[in-house]
Short mmCIF file of N, CA and C in Angstrom, two decimals:
data_model
loop_
_atom_site.label_atom_id
_atom_site.label_comp_id
_atom_site.label_asym_id
_atom_site.label_seq_id
_atom_site.Cartn_x
_atom_site.Cartn_y
_atom_site.Cartn_z
N LEU A 1 3.76 3.99 -13.68
CA LEU A 1 2.60 4.12 -14.65
C LEU A 1 2.66 4.88 -15.91
N ARG A 2 2.52 5.88 -15.88
CA ARG A 2 2.63 6.73 -16.20
C ARG A 2 3.69 7.91 -16.77
N THR A 3 4.03 9.51 -17.49
CA THR A 3 4.49 10.31 -17.13
C THR A 3 3.34 11.15 -17.12
N GLU A 4 3.39 11.85 -16.20
CA GLU A 4 2.86 13.00 -15.22
C GLU A 4 3.45 14.33 -14.99
N ILE A 5 2.94 15.12 -15.70
CA ILE A 5 3.04 16.79 -15.34
C ILE A 5 2.32 17.44 -13.90
N VAL A 6 3.90 17.18 -12.58
CA VAL A 6 2.30 16.98 -10.94
C VAL A 6 3.00 18.96 -11.14
N THR A 7 1.75 20.06 -10.55
CA THR A 7 2.27 21.54 -9.82
C THR A 7 1.17 21.49 -8.57
N SER A 8 1.93 22.08 -7.63
CA SER A 8 1.49 22.28 -6.73
C SER A 8 1.12 24.04 -6.36
N GLY A 9 -0.08 23.57 -5.83
CA GLY A 9 -0.08 25.97 -5.79
C GLY A 9 -0.96 26.17 -4.05
N SER A 10 -1.13 27.07 -4.15
CA SER A 10 -1.11 27.36 -2.69
C SER A 10 -3.56 26.51 -3.28
N GLY A 11 -3.06 25.70 -1.73
CA GLY A 11 -4.50 24.65 -1.31
C GLY A 11 -4.51 23.75 -2.31
N LYS A 12 -4.04 23.87 -3.19
CA LYS A 12 -4.02 22.82 -3.91
C LYS A 12 -2.99 21.99 -4.79
N VAL A 13 -2.95 21.10 -5.76
CA VAL A 13 -2.65 20.02 -6.31
C VAL A 13 -3.21 19.56 -7.08
N HIS A 14 -2.47 19.78 -8.98
CA HIS A 14 -2.55 19.20 -9.97
C HIS A 14 -1.69 18.23 -10.24
N SER A 15 -2.40 17.23 -11.30
CA SER A 15 -2.14 15.46 -11.53
C SER A 15 -1.95 16.58 -13.95
N TYR A 16 -1.14 16.31 -14.82
CA TYR A 16 -1.93 16.83 -16.01
C TYR A 16 -1.22 14.83 -16.62
N ASP A 17 -1.76 15.10 -17.82
CA ASP A 17 -1.33 14.34 -18.83
C ASP A 17 -0.70 14.51 -19.29
N LEU A 18 0.70 14.45 -20.36
CA LEU A 18 1.19 15.02 -21.28
C LEU A 18 0.56 16.03 -22.65
N LYS A 19 -0.79 15.60 -22.35
CA LYS A 19 -1.62 16.57 -23.20
C LYS A 19 -2.34 17.73 -22.82
N GLY A 20 -2.06 17.91 -21.32
CA GLY A 20 -2.11 18.37 -20.89
C GLY A 20 -4.12 18.40 -19.62
N ARG A 21 -4.15 17.27 -20.05
CA ARG A 21 -5.83 16.78 -19.78
C ARG A 21 -5.46 16.72 -18.10
N LEU A 22 -6.75 16.50 -17.20
CA LEU A 22 -6.49 16.45 -15.90
C LEU A 22 -6.32 15.16 -15.01
N LEU A 23 -5.71 14.33 -14.84
CA LEU A 23 -5.18 13.00 -13.98
C LEU A 23 -6.42 13.43 -12.11
N TRP A 24 -6.03 14.01 -11.45
CA TRP A 24 -6.03 14.33 -10.39
C TRP A 24 -5.64 15.07 -9.98
N GLU A 25 -6.52 15.31 -8.49
CA GLU A 25 -6.28 17.36 -7.78
C GLU A 25 -6.19 16.50 -6.68
N LEU A 26 -5.36 17.51 -5.47
CA LEU A 26 -4.96 17.16 -3.66
C LEU A 26 -5.60 18.41 -3.41
N ARG A 27 -6.37 18.42 -2.47
CA ARG A 27 -6.91 19.88 -1.35
C ARG A 27 -6.51 19.50 -0.42
N GLY A 28 -5.61 20.36 0.60
CA GLY A 28 -4.86 20.54 1.99
C GLY A 28 -3.79 20.64 2.30
N MET A 29 -2.90 21.46 0.92
CA MET A 29 -1.91 22.66 0.58
C MET A 29 -1.95 23.02 1.78
N SER A 30 -0.79 23.91 1.97
CA SER A 30 -0.85 25.59 3.05
C SER A 30 -1.46 26.22 1.41
N SER A 31 -1.10 27.57 1.90
CA SER A 31 -1.60 28.75 1.29
C SER A 31 -0.37 29.57 0.41
N VAL A 32 0.63 28.85 0.23
CA VAL A 32 2.05 29.31 -0.28
C VAL A 32 2.01 28.08 -0.41
N THR A 33 2.37 27.79 -2.01
CA THR A 33 3.10 26.39 -2.04
C THR A 33 4.92 26.18 -1.80
N VAL A 34 5.89 25.94 -1.63
CA VAL A 34 7.62 26.24 -2.64
C VAL A 34 8.12 24.75 -2.51
N PRO A 35 7.96 24.09 -2.22
CA PRO A 35 8.62 22.76 -2.09
C PRO A 35 8.05 21.98 -3.52
N THR A 36 9.38 21.55 -4.35
CA THR A 36 9.39 20.21 -5.64
C THR A 36 8.87 19.62 -5.49
N PRO A 37 7.57 18.85 -5.84
CA PRO A 37 7.15 17.14 -5.74
C PRO A 37 8.04 16.63 -6.22
N PHE A 38 8.80 15.38 -5.78
CA PHE A 38 9.40 14.59 -6.69
C PHE A 38 9.15 13.16 -6.47
N ALA A 39 9.52 11.70 -7.31
CA ALA A 39 8.87 10.62 -7.29
C ALA A 39 10.39 9.91 -6.49
N ALA A 40 9.74 8.90 -6.00
CA ALA A 40 11.21 8.32 -5.01
C ALA A 40 10.19 7.11 -5.02
N GLU A 41 11.27 5.31 -4.27
CA GLU A 41 10.13 4.68 -3.82
C GLU A 41 8.78 4.18 -4.78
N GLY A 42 8.92 4.93 -5.37
CA GLY A 42 7.90 4.45 -6.14
C GLY A 42 6.99 4.71 -5.47
N LEU A 43 7.14 6.00 -5.10
CA LEU A 43 5.78 7.06 -4.42
C LEU A 43 6.32 8.87 -5.17
N LEU A 44 4.75 8.57 -4.33
CA LEU A 44 4.96 11.31 -5.18
C LEU A 44 4.81 11.00 -4.09
N TYR A 45 6.12 12.26 -3.59
CA TYR A 45 5.53 12.87 -2.22
C TYR A 45 6.21 15.03 -2.47
N ILE A 46 5.24 15.20 -2.08
CA ILE A 46 4.56 16.46 -2.15
C ILE A 46 4.32 17.28 -0.62
N ALA A 47 4.63 18.63 -0.42
CA ALA A 47 5.09 19.36 0.85
C ALA A 47 4.64 20.98 1.19
N SER A 48 3.54 21.56 1.18
CA SER A 48 3.74 22.47 1.43
C SER A 48 3.68 22.58 2.98
N GLY A 49 4.12 23.21 3.45
CA GLY A 49 4.64 24.15 4.63
C GLY A 49 4.58 25.72 4.69
N ASN A 50 4.35 26.50 4.06
CA ASN A 50 3.92 28.15 4.52
C ASN A 50 4.28 27.94 5.99
N ASN A 51 4.78 29.50 6.57
CA ASN A 51 5.11 29.15 7.89
C ASN A 51 3.80 29.45 8.34
N ASN A 52 3.14 30.32 8.00
CA ASN A 52 1.21 31.11 8.15
C ASN A 52 0.54 30.29 8.17
N SER A 53 1.06 29.08 8.41
CA SER A 53 -0.51 28.16 8.01
C SER A 53 -0.63 26.60 9.19
N PRO A 54 -1.90 27.36 9.33
CA PRO A 54 -2.07 25.57 10.55
C PRO A 54 -1.30 24.31 9.40
N LEU A 55 -1.28 24.72 8.58
CA LEU A 55 -1.12 23.44 7.42
C LEU A 55 -0.40 22.94 6.46
N ARG A 56 0.84 21.83 7.20
CA ARG A 56 2.04 21.47 6.62
C ARG A 56 2.47 20.59 5.99
N PRO A 57 1.45 20.35 5.60
CA PRO A 57 1.49 18.46 5.02
C PRO A 57 2.48 18.28 4.61
N VAL A 58 2.68 16.90 4.02
CA VAL A 58 3.69 16.27 3.38
C VAL A 58 2.67 14.66 2.62
N TYR A 59 2.45 14.45 1.51
CA TYR A 59 1.34 13.53 1.35
C TYR A 59 3.06 12.64 0.94
N ALA A 60 2.48 11.23 0.59
CA ALA A 60 3.08 9.86 -0.52
C ALA A 60 2.23 9.74 -0.94
N ILE A 61 2.11 9.82 -2.43
CA ILE A 61 1.21 9.48 -3.59
C ILE A 61 1.26 7.83 -4.55
N ARG A 62 0.37 6.95 -4.30
CA ARG A 62 0.47 6.24 -5.59
C ARG A 62 0.20 6.61 -6.88
N SER A 63 1.54 6.11 -7.73
CA SER A 63 0.48 6.13 -8.80
C SER A 63 -0.83 4.75 -9.70
N GLY A 64 -0.69 6.28 -10.43
CA GLY A 64 -1.83 5.87 -10.88
C GLY A 64 -3.66 6.54 -10.60
N ALA A 65 -2.74 7.32 -9.64
CA ALA A 65 -4.52 8.82 -9.09
C ALA A 65 -5.21 9.08 -10.51
N ALA A 66 -6.46 9.51 -9.32
CA ALA A 66 -7.43 9.61 -10.55
C ALA A 66 -8.87 10.14 -10.00
N GLY A 67 -9.23 11.50 -10.23
CA GLY A 67 -9.57 12.06 -8.99
C GLY A 67 -9.45 13.18 -8.66
N ASP A 68 -10.50 13.65 -7.67
CA ASP A 68 -10.24 14.10 -6.43
C ASP A 68 -9.52 13.46 -5.99
N ILE A 69 -8.65 13.07 -4.70
CA ILE A 69 -8.05 12.44 -4.22
C ILE A 69 -8.29 12.92 -2.80
N THR A 70 -8.95 14.10 -2.34
CA THR A 70 -7.99 14.91 -1.34
C THR A 70 -9.45 13.57 0.00
N LEU A 71 -7.90 13.47 1.08
CA LEU A 71 -8.75 13.63 1.96
C LEU A 71 -9.59 13.58 3.16
N LYS A 72 -10.29 12.05 2.91
CA LYS A 72 -11.54 13.46 3.87
C LYS A 72 -11.30 13.43 5.72
N ALA A 73 -11.72 14.27 6.61
CA ALA A 73 -11.13 14.96 7.72
C ALA A 73 -10.93 13.57 8.52
N GLU A 74 -9.76 13.96 8.50
CA GLU A 74 -9.28 12.86 10.50
C GLU A 74 -8.12 12.18 9.04
N ALA A 75 -8.33 11.93 8.16
CA ALA A 75 -7.84 10.80 7.35
C ALA A 75 -7.30 10.63 7.29
N ARG A 76 -5.86 9.50 7.29
CA ARG A 76 -4.30 9.81 6.59
C ARG A 76 -3.95 9.46 5.89
N SER A 77 -4.86 8.16 5.10
CA SER A 77 -4.49 7.47 3.84
C SER A 77 -5.66 7.37 2.79
N ASN A 78 -6.35 6.51 2.05
CA ASN A 78 -6.32 6.74 1.43
C ASN A 78 -6.45 5.75 -0.04
N ASP A 79 -7.31 5.10 -1.04
CA ASP A 79 -7.12 4.62 -2.99
C ASP A 79 -5.18 4.97 -2.47
N PHE A 80 -5.40 6.60 -3.02
CA PHE A 80 -4.32 6.09 -3.64
C PHE A 80 -3.25 7.50 -3.28
N ILE A 81 -3.36 8.28 -1.34
CA ILE A 81 -2.53 8.17 -0.79
C ILE A 81 -2.16 7.08 0.55
N ALA A 82 -0.72 7.22 0.23
CA ALA A 82 -0.34 6.10 0.72
C ALA A 82 -0.06 6.38 2.61
N TRP A 83 0.08 8.01 2.23
CA TRP A 83 0.26 8.29 4.12
C TRP A 83 0.42 9.94 3.68
N THR A 84 0.24 10.60 4.61
CA THR A 84 0.22 11.78 5.57
C THR A 84 0.37 12.15 6.46
N GLN A 85 1.70 13.56 6.72
CA GLN A 85 2.44 14.01 8.61
C GLN A 85 1.84 15.56 7.72
N PRO A 86 0.75 15.36 8.19
CA PRO A 86 -0.42 17.03 8.11
C PRO A 86 0.61 17.81 9.00
N ARG A 87 1.79 17.71 9.71
CA ARG A 87 2.55 18.84 10.12
C ARG A 87 4.42 18.92 9.61
N ALA A 88 4.35 18.40 8.82
CA ALA A 88 5.77 17.90 9.12
C ALA A 88 6.44 18.92 7.46
N ALA A 89 5.84 19.75 6.60
CA ALA A 89 6.83 20.18 5.89
C ALA A 89 7.33 21.13 6.08
N PRO A 90 8.86 20.85 5.03
CA PRO A 90 8.85 22.40 5.18
C PRO A 90 9.10 23.66 4.12
N TYR A 91 9.08 24.90 5.04
CA TYR A 91 8.50 26.38 4.60
C TYR A 91 9.34 26.80 2.71
N VAL A 92 10.18 26.28 2.68
CA VAL A 92 10.52 26.45 0.98
C VAL A 92 11.60 25.67 1.19
N THR A 93 12.62 24.75 1.09
CA THR A 93 13.43 23.47 1.16
C THR A 93 12.96 22.36 0.84
N SER A 94 13.44 21.08 -0.81
CA SER A 94 12.09 20.15 -1.06
C SER A 94 12.25 19.17 0.02
N PRO A 95 12.22 18.14 0.53
CA PRO A 95 12.28 17.03 1.14
C PRO A 95 12.92 16.32 -0.17
N LEU A 96 13.83 15.01 1.03
CA LEU A 96 14.76 14.14 0.94
C LEU A 96 14.35 12.46 0.47
N VAL A 97 14.45 12.18 0.12
CA VAL A 97 13.99 10.66 0.65
C VAL A 97 15.24 9.96 0.26
N TYR A 98 16.26 8.93 0.88
CA TYR A 98 17.78 8.30 0.52
C TYR A 98 17.75 7.51 1.55
N ASP A 99 17.72 6.17 1.00
CA ASP A 99 18.56 4.45 1.35
C ASP A 99 16.68 4.73 2.74
N GLY A 100 15.79 4.59 2.46
CA GLY A 100 14.56 4.11 2.97
C GLY A 100 14.14 5.47 3.35
N LEU A 101 14.33 6.52 3.87
CA LEU A 101 13.98 7.37 4.81
C LEU A 101 13.79 8.59 4.08
N LEU A 102 12.63 9.11 4.22
CA LEU A 102 12.25 10.81 3.86
C LEU A 102 12.90 11.63 4.88
N TYR A 103 14.08 12.65 4.76
CA TYR A 103 14.09 13.80 5.62
C TYR A 103 13.78 15.18 5.93
N VAL A 104 12.84 15.70 5.94
CA VAL A 104 12.52 16.87 6.04
C VAL A 104 13.37 18.90 5.66
N LEU A 105 14.02 19.18 6.28
CA LEU A 105 14.98 19.92 6.10
C LEU A 105 13.88 21.44 6.50
N LEU A 106 13.12 22.08 8.24
CA LEU A 106 12.77 22.90 8.05
C LEU A 106 14.18 24.06 8.16
N ASP A 107 13.33 25.24 7.93
CA ASP A 107 14.29 26.59 7.53
C ASP A 107 14.41 26.95 8.99
N ASN A 108 14.51 26.28 9.82
CA ASN A 108 15.12 27.29 11.17
C ASN A 108 16.20 25.90 11.39
N GLY A 109 16.14 25.40 10.55
CA GLY A 109 17.18 24.06 10.93
C GLY A 109 17.38 22.85 12.20
N LEU A 110 15.84 22.59 11.89
CA LEU A 110 15.31 21.44 12.37
C LEU A 110 15.54 20.82 10.74
N LEU A 111 16.17 18.93 11.29
CA LEU A 111 16.06 17.60 10.56
C LEU A 111 14.61 16.74 11.33
N ALA A 112 13.89 16.47 10.72
CA ALA A 112 12.46 14.81 11.34
C ALA A 112 13.61 14.25 9.89
N ALA A 113 13.22 12.57 10.44
CA ALA A 113 13.01 11.85 9.75
C ALA A 113 11.68 11.34 10.13
N TYR A 114 11.15 10.05 8.46
CA TYR A 114 10.63 9.18 8.94
C TYR A 114 11.23 8.36 7.71
N ASP A 115 10.14 7.04 8.11
CA ASP A 115 10.08 5.97 7.42
C ASP A 115 9.35 6.70 5.61
N ALA A 116 10.29 6.64 4.97
CA ALA A 116 9.57 6.43 3.26
C ALA A 116 8.48 6.36 2.39
N LEU A 117 7.95 4.57 3.18
CA LEU A 117 7.09 4.33 2.30
C LEU A 117 6.32 4.10 3.67
N SER A 118 6.06 4.57 5.18
CA SER A 118 5.27 4.10 5.55
C SER A 118 4.10 5.28 6.92
N GLY A 119 5.73 6.31 6.76
CA GLY A 119 5.51 7.82 6.74
C GLY A 119 5.56 7.70 8.57
N GLU A 120 6.22 6.99 9.25
CA GLU A 120 5.99 6.88 10.81
C GLU A 120 7.44 7.30 10.74
N GLU A 121 7.09 7.91 11.84
CA GLU A 121 8.48 9.42 12.73
C GLU A 121 9.59 7.90 12.59
N VAL A 122 10.82 7.99 12.56
CA VAL A 122 11.65 7.80 12.40
C VAL A 122 12.30 8.76 13.59
N TYR A 123 13.35 9.49 13.34
CA TYR A 123 12.49 10.49 14.44
C TYR A 123 12.50 12.21 14.06
N GLY A 124 12.12 12.85 15.90
CA GLY A 124 11.51 13.98 15.35
C GLY A 124 12.78 14.85 15.08
N ARG A 125 11.97 16.07 15.20
CA ARG A 125 12.77 17.18 14.63
C ARG A 125 13.48 17.34 15.89
N LYS A 126 15.34 17.22 14.90
CA LYS A 126 15.82 17.35 15.81
C LYS A 126 16.59 19.16 15.10
N ARG A 127 17.87 19.82 15.94
CA ARG A 127 18.03 21.66 16.22
C ARG A 127 20.04 20.96 15.33
N ILE A 128 20.15 21.02 14.11
CA ILE A 128 21.21 20.78 13.51
C ILE A 128 22.80 21.15 13.72
N SER A 129 22.71 22.63 13.87
CA SER A 129 23.94 23.53 14.28
C SER A 129 23.20 24.29 15.53
N THR A 130 24.44 24.51 17.04
CA THR A 130 23.85 24.95 18.51
C THR A 130 23.91 26.32 17.69
N GLY A 131 23.70 26.87 16.69
CA GLY A 131 24.27 28.62 16.66
C GLY A 131 22.53 28.39 16.32
N ILE A 132 22.44 29.78 15.58
CA ILE A 132 20.50 30.49 14.49
C ILE A 132 21.42 30.50 13.46
N ALA A 133 21.18 29.33 12.51
CA ALA A 133 21.37 28.74 11.20
C ALA A 133 19.46 29.51 9.85
N ALA A 134 19.82 30.05 8.85
CA ALA A 134 18.75 29.50 8.70
C ALA A 134 19.06 28.77 7.03
N PHE A 135 17.68 27.88 6.47
CA PHE A 135 18.53 27.10 5.71
C PHE A 135 17.64 27.76 4.86
N THR A 136 17.61 27.71 3.30
CA THR A 136 16.61 28.06 1.95
C THR A 136 17.14 26.56 1.13
N ALA A 137 18.72 26.47 0.53
CA ALA A 137 18.41 25.59 -0.35
C ALA A 137 18.11 23.86 -0.06
N SER A 138 17.71 23.35 -0.29
CA SER A 138 17.67 21.51 0.06
C SER A 138 18.88 21.21 -0.35
N PRO A 139 18.84 19.98 1.33
CA PRO A 139 18.97 18.56 1.65
C PRO A 139 19.13 17.78 -0.02
N TRP A 140 21.56 17.08 0.42
CA TRP A 140 21.57 16.03 -0.72
C TRP A 140 22.03 15.11 0.31
N ALA A 141 21.98 14.08 -0.42
CA ALA A 141 22.91 12.54 -0.07
C ALA A 141 23.70 11.94 -0.40
N TYR A 142 24.58 11.53 -0.21
CA TYR A 142 25.14 10.38 -1.10
C TYR A 142 26.09 9.75 0.31
N ASP A 143 27.36 8.38 -0.26
CA ASP A 143 27.86 8.09 1.33
C ASP A 143 27.51 8.23 2.25
N GLY A 144 26.22 7.66 2.10
CA GLY A 144 25.35 7.80 3.99
C GLY A 144 25.96 8.95 4.27
N LYS A 145 25.51 9.63 3.42
CA LYS A 145 25.30 11.53 4.47
C LYS A 145 24.15 11.88 3.96
N VAL A 146 23.62 13.25 5.19
CA VAL A 146 23.25 14.24 4.72
C VAL A 146 23.88 15.12 4.59
N PHE A 147 23.33 16.18 3.97
CA PHE A 147 23.85 16.86 3.71
C PHE A 147 22.97 18.68 3.68
N CYS A 148 23.76 19.16 4.91
CA CYS A 148 22.46 20.57 5.23
C CYS A 148 23.15 21.99 5.35
N LEU A 149 23.00 22.27 3.65
CA LEU A 149 23.88 24.15 3.02
C LEU A 149 22.57 25.13 3.68
N THR A 150 23.68 25.82 5.07
CA THR A 150 23.13 27.17 5.51
C THR A 150 23.32 27.93 4.13
N GLU A 151 22.27 29.73 5.09
CA GLU A 151 22.57 30.53 3.93
C GLU A 151 23.49 31.12 4.42
N SER A 152 24.24 31.50 5.48
CA SER A 152 25.68 31.82 6.00
C SER A 152 26.87 31.00 4.69
N GLY A 153 26.71 29.42 4.57
CA GLY A 153 27.80 29.27 3.41
C GLY A 153 28.35 27.76 4.93
N GLU A 154 27.47 27.55 5.16
CA GLU A 154 27.45 26.34 6.89
C GLU A 154 27.71 25.11 5.95
N THR A 155 27.83 24.01 5.65
CA THR A 155 27.33 22.70 5.05
C THR A 155 27.49 21.71 6.49
N HIS A 156 25.96 21.32 6.66
CA HIS A 156 26.13 20.62 7.86
C HIS A 156 25.82 18.78 7.90
N VAL A 157 26.86 18.64 7.38
CA VAL A 157 26.89 16.99 6.59
C VAL A 157 25.94 15.46 8.55
N VAL A 158 24.75 15.05 9.06
CA VAL A 158 24.17 14.68 8.67
C VAL A 158 24.63 12.82 8.69
N GLU A 159 24.74 11.70 9.61
CA GLU A 159 24.62 10.50 9.19
C GLU A 159 23.16 9.95 8.86
N SER A 160 23.57 9.22 7.81
CA SER A 160 22.15 9.11 7.78
C SER A 160 21.67 7.26 7.83
N GLY A 161 20.63 7.23 8.68
CA GLY A 161 20.33 6.16 8.84
C GLY A 161 18.79 7.11 10.69
N PRO A 162 18.40 5.71 10.83
CA PRO A 162 18.08 6.11 12.19
C PRO A 162 18.59 6.69 13.27
N ALA A 163 19.07 7.04 13.69
CA ALA A 163 19.71 7.85 14.73
C ALA A 163 20.29 9.49 13.76
N PHE A 164 19.51 10.17 15.03
CA PHE A 164 20.73 11.47 14.19
C PHE A 164 21.83 11.22 14.86
N ARG A 165 23.18 12.24 14.02
CA ARG A 165 23.39 12.27 14.90
C ARG A 165 24.33 13.38 13.39
N VAL A 166 25.09 14.46 13.85
CA VAL A 166 26.06 15.89 12.37
C VAL A 166 27.73 14.86 12.97
N LEU A 167 28.50 14.89 12.36
CA LEU A 167 29.54 13.82 11.82
C LEU A 167 30.70 15.15 11.37
N HIS A 168 30.01 16.47 10.83
CA HIS A 168 30.69 18.01 10.28
C HIS A 168 29.95 18.73 9.96
N VAL A 169 31.16 19.62 10.21
CA VAL A 169 30.46 20.86 9.53
C VAL A 169 31.37 21.71 8.92
N ASN A 170 31.47 21.57 7.38
CA ASN A 170 31.78 22.45 6.40
C ASN A 170 31.88 23.78 6.18
N GLU A 171 32.67 24.61 6.48
CA GLU A 171 32.25 26.48 5.84
C GLU A 171 32.75 26.49 4.55
N LEU A 172 32.54 27.36 4.47
CA LEU A 172 32.53 28.36 2.53
C LEU A 172 33.41 29.76 2.57
N ASP A 173 32.07 30.29 4.15
CA ASP A 173 32.46 31.51 4.56
C ASP A 173 31.65 32.89 3.92
N GLU A 174 30.63 31.67 3.52
CA GLU A 174 30.46 33.50 1.87
C GLU A 174 28.53 32.92 1.83
N ALA A 175 27.63 33.57 1.64
CA ALA A 175 26.16 33.17 1.93
C ALA A 175 26.25 32.13 0.72
N ALA A 176 24.91 31.41 1.18
CA ALA A 176 24.42 30.45 -0.02
C ALA A 176 23.08 29.80 0.13
N LEU A 177 22.28 30.61 -1.17
CA LEU A 177 21.21 29.72 -0.72
C LEU A 177 20.72 28.89 -1.65
N ALA A 178 20.80 28.96 -2.87
CA ALA A 178 20.79 27.97 -3.98
C ALA A 178 20.78 26.90 -3.43
N THR A 179 20.53 25.37 -3.24
CA THR A 179 19.98 23.89 -3.93
C THR A 179 21.86 23.98 -4.47
N PRO A 180 22.70 23.00 -4.33
CA PRO A 180 23.52 22.26 -4.28
C PRO A 180 23.03 21.17 -5.91
N ALA A 181 23.62 21.20 -7.38
CA ALA A 181 23.53 20.04 -7.75
C ALA A 181 23.69 18.90 -7.40
N VAL A 182 23.93 17.66 -7.58
CA VAL A 182 24.44 17.01 -7.92
C VAL A 182 24.51 15.72 -9.25
N ALA A 183 26.19 15.77 -9.72
CA ALA A 183 25.83 14.91 -11.03
C ALA A 183 27.00 14.36 -11.38
N ARG A 184 27.05 12.65 -11.39
CA ARG A 184 28.29 11.55 -11.90
C ARG A 184 28.57 11.57 -10.37
N ASP A 185 29.80 12.38 -10.02
CA ASP A 185 30.95 11.73 -9.30
C ASP A 185 30.65 13.41 -8.44
N SER A 186 30.44 14.57 -8.91
CA SER A 186 30.53 15.50 -8.77
C SER A 186 29.24 16.41 -7.75
N VAL A 187 29.74 17.04 -6.63
CA VAL A 187 29.04 17.65 -6.48
C VAL A 187 28.33 19.27 -6.59
N VAL A 188 28.02 20.56 -7.18
CA VAL A 188 28.15 21.61 -7.59
C VAL A 188 27.52 22.64 -6.34
N ILE A 189 27.90 23.52 -5.98
CA ILE A 189 27.73 24.79 -5.25
C ILE A 189 28.16 26.45 -5.15
N ARG A 190 26.68 26.41 -4.92
CA ARG A 190 26.76 28.62 -5.97
C ARG A 190 26.81 28.65 -4.59
N THR A 191 27.86 29.65 -4.44
CA THR A 191 27.99 31.92 -3.27
C THR A 191 27.72 31.82 -4.06
N LEU A 192 27.73 32.97 -3.25
CA LEU A 192 27.45 34.18 -3.82
C LEU A 192 28.18 34.78 -5.10
N THR A 193 29.69 35.00 -4.12
CA THR A 193 30.31 35.27 -5.32
C THR A 193 30.76 34.10 -6.23
N LYS A 194 30.42 32.73 -5.84
CA LYS A 194 31.95 31.44 -6.66
C LYS A 194 30.84 30.13 -7.24
N LEU A 195 31.22 29.83 -7.25
CA LEU A 195 30.53 28.15 -7.82
C LEU A 195 32.28 27.22 -7.54
N TYR A 196 32.18 26.16 -6.65
CA TYR A 196 32.22 25.36 -6.37
C TYR A 196 31.73 23.60 -7.06
#
């Protein structure tokens, strides 16, 4: 409906118009917010999951929101919030919407999937790696696959869709913390000393 500048912060989210006027605000975020807000499927997705906070919400917000859109106690939706999952958010990575599902990759290597429009859980947290792996890069997807890059440079390839299945593991043998960039038919991956 309009262009908005959405800023996530400690405890609160603000949205502004292009002249800097406040459009809406939302309270109920964790004490530190890292994931990037993004739009998909006609909704705005916001996540905030500090590991030391009891709040770890993912929100799906409808366009046209105005004023204070904070949920009342125990509510899961309102006129502007389509749905929330109060304990689903990652700490560092940004969630991903692909083929109608919202994928949430937690820093410790657990992946969960939710219906992007309703917020219903498709599958709960599933361990991607059999070993100890940390994830800082956000997941990306194409060609029916979701890609999850560990800090040690392993890319776990997960089949997209309602059944969790790891298809492959590709190794770069070097630390990788940055989220890869997808442009046209290419994926650009930056490791500690190389660019692929």
